[in-house]
């Protein structure tokens, strides 16, 4: 006789909760190992206290980046076998071109080896020396290519984005008044284009609302200025729109992505993130003349316009990845896992950027180490301490990443001094997140004993990738040749 008090699959309700799970299971595994404490001390010392210089064999759980670290699906690996490695006119290019046209809605497509390849091309073609490029917070490679093309980046993100405690639901939004003021000051013809990123990486993976994208687009049209979108994490952005923006509940992320992209004249993407591949990028525009220029330039710097630095198989895997990335169940689990880690840390009182963003949990190094000046590299210190504690690899997103002002040579001094725990897509389990959270908590509990770092080697471009550091002794003060606004940093430290 059936027992009708037993209701399968709803057992969780007895405890007042229903869990969700990833819409996939694991077919292949890659072993990882944890070095002992002495091994970790040696490894981080040899790496100059820069997690970018660690060997991945010495890393236990790798949260350096979500870039190119995705696990591909069985369908994508099958697509790899369908690579058409013809130099010109590979069928895989046409599959990729079709996927981009269909899903993002742009007319003309140029493949690139990764995001910065696309940034290089768009910067060279769309910026005249002396022009300005407003954007919603800088990104390292994006701003560098704008500067190398003779442009000057201007941050026009809303003020809330610089405040790690603000609960604004769309901290990636542009401040229309700041944008208007810049246009009034320099004149619309001196604006190369407006550069809108969704989500905003350096602000904590924070989304841009549809209403803001629409308003920025209308403002640009009024002044005859082009709007280009950095679509690197636009699917994660669409998830937040569905969840938070009135009128979008229940809409598919695919339809939201398509509508969002329609507000821009073109877009580029580092496909190594939301594209669910290990390498790849693209640039797509609606303007035929601009496309002609881009298609000509890509053969100089990347490769022929039907491969742009990619193998045929890479383009095929990306065409499949684009489709998979737009599945609602996938993106819910993806952002859900990041949020799970963020909520554990929040419950334990650890200082993180709120709300938790799409691709990473950002630790607020200012609140970990209020006793360290910004010149002692608090976020770099925190990444090193976390590695020492457990072998978990994070990344600095503070003064080292911000680099120097090319005109004055001084450090840029970002308000946000963050350490990023970046979650690769479809790679780690909830148990890995638990281990990470416990290690972060241990470093939080030991926060008063951190002494900071000094930079002993500094490369010219994108210094955070290759810079080397040494620990400061307890009581030793950091020195900086840049000087300037250290007082401002101290007064705004919470
Ligand atoms: N735009 C954004 C918003 C990015 O996050 C990145 C890369 C790029 C452009 C450049 O793309 O790496 O393919 O050349 N971000 C990586 C990160 C490196 O770790 O956040 P790429």
mmCIF file of N, CA and C in Angstrom, residues 11 44 66 82 86-87 124 132 213 216 261 269 272 306 333 341 355 369 383 385 476 481:
data_model
loop_
_atom_site.group_PDB
_atom_site.id
_atom_site.type_symbol
_atom_site.label_atom_id
_atom_site.label_comp_id
_atom_site.label_asym_id
_atom_site.label_seq_id
_atom_site.Cartn_x
_atom_site.Cartn_y
_atom_site.Cartn_z
ATOM 1 N N UNK A 11 11.028 16.999 -0.135
ATOM 2 C CA UNK A 11 11.421 16.815 1.259
ATOM 3 C C UNK A 11 11.957 18.098 1.872
ATOM 4 N N UNK A 44 54.753 31.478 -2.798
ATOM 5 C CA UNK A 44 54.323 32.884 -2.885
ATOM 6 C C UNK A 44 55.537 33.816 -2.802
ATOM 7 N N UNK A 66 37.743 34.412 -14.073
ATOM 8 C CA UNK A 66 36.724 33.624 -14.766
ATOM 9 C C UNK A 66 36.988 33.651 -16.265
ATOM 10 N N UNK A 82 34.731 19.235 -35.049
ATOM 11 C CA UNK A 82 34.180 19.679 -36.331
ATOM 12 C C UNK A 82 34.945 20.876 -36.888
ATOM 13 N N UNK A 86 40.475 25.508 -42.591
ATOM 14 C CA UNK A 86 40.823 26.232 -43.817
ATOM 15 C C UNK A 86 41.311 27.632 -43.441
ATOM 16 N N UNK A 87 42.318 28.146 -44.137
ATOM 17 C CA UNK A 87 42.804 29.496 -43.824
ATOM 18 C C UNK A 87 41.704 30.517 -44.055
ATOM 19 N N UNK A 124 41.625 51.763 -32.216
ATOM 20 C CA UNK A 124 42.384 52.339 -33.346
ATOM 21 C C UNK A 124 41.488 52.955 -34.406
ATOM 22 N N UNK A 132 37.997 62.077 -26.163
ATOM 23 C CA UNK A 132 37.630 61.541 -24.840
ATOM 24 C C UNK A 132 36.755 60.302 -25.014
ATOM 25 N N UNK A 213 20.648 51.735 -20.037
ATOM 26 C CA UNK A 213 21.203 51.532 -21.388
ATOM 27 C C UNK A 213 20.370 52.314 -22.410
ATOM 28 N N UNK A 216 21.080 56.123 -21.952
ATOM 29 C CA UNK A 216 22.403 56.493 -22.479
ATOM 30 C C UNK A 216 22.359 56.513 -24.000
ATOM 31 N N UNK A 261 21.420 44.653 -26.178
ATOM 32 C CA UNK A 261 22.408 44.929 -27.238
ATOM 33 C C UNK A 261 21.858 45.893 -28.279
ATOM 34 N N UNK A 269 33.335 41.506 -27.297
ATOM 35 C CA UNK A 269 33.203 40.555 -26.204
ATOM 36 C C UNK A 269 34.485 39.765 -26.028
ATOM 37 N N UNK A 272 35.888 34.556 -23.531
ATOM 38 C CA UNK A 272 36.465 33.689 -22.504
ATOM 39 C C UNK A 272 35.668 33.735 -21.208
ATOM 40 N N UNK A 306 38.104 35.880 -41.467
ATOM 41 C CA UNK A 306 37.247 34.733 -41.158
ATOM 42 C C UNK A 306 37.875 33.824 -40.087
ATOM 43 N N UNK A 333 22.026 29.025 -12.169
ATOM 44 C CA UNK A 333 22.969 28.259 -11.342
ATOM 45 C C UNK A 333 24.313 28.968 -11.262
ATOM 46 N N UNK A 341 28.506 31.754 -2.236
ATOM 47 C CA UNK A 341 29.760 32.104 -1.559
ATOM 48 C C UNK A 341 29.627 33.468 -0.869
ATOM 49 N N UNK A 355 25.787 44.757 -3.522
ATOM 50 C CA UNK A 355 25.335 43.369 -3.560
ATOM 51 C C UNK A 355 26.369 42.495 -4.273
ATOM 52 N N UNK A 369 41.871 45.666 6.319
ATOM 53 C CA UNK A 369 43.129 46.219 6.829
ATOM 54 C C UNK A 369 43.063 47.732 6.982
ATOM 55 N N UNK A 383 45.340 39.008 -1.020
ATOM 56 C CA UNK A 383 45.441 37.866 -1.940
ATOM 57 C C UNK A 383 46.582 36.941 -1.514
ATOM 58 N N UNK A 385 47.846 36.639 1.565
ATOM 59 C CA UNK A 385 47.488 35.991 2.843
ATOM 60 C C UNK A 385 46.533 34.819 2.609
ATOM 61 N N UNK A 476 57.005 48.879 9.837
ATOM 62 C CA UNK A 476 57.669 49.588 8.742
ATOM 63 C C UNK A 476 56.601 50.300 7.917
ATOM 64 N N UNK A 481 56.713 56.955 -4.266
ATOM 65 C CA UNK A 481 57.236 58.113 -4.996
ATOM 66 C C UNK A 481 56.104 58.942 -5.585
#
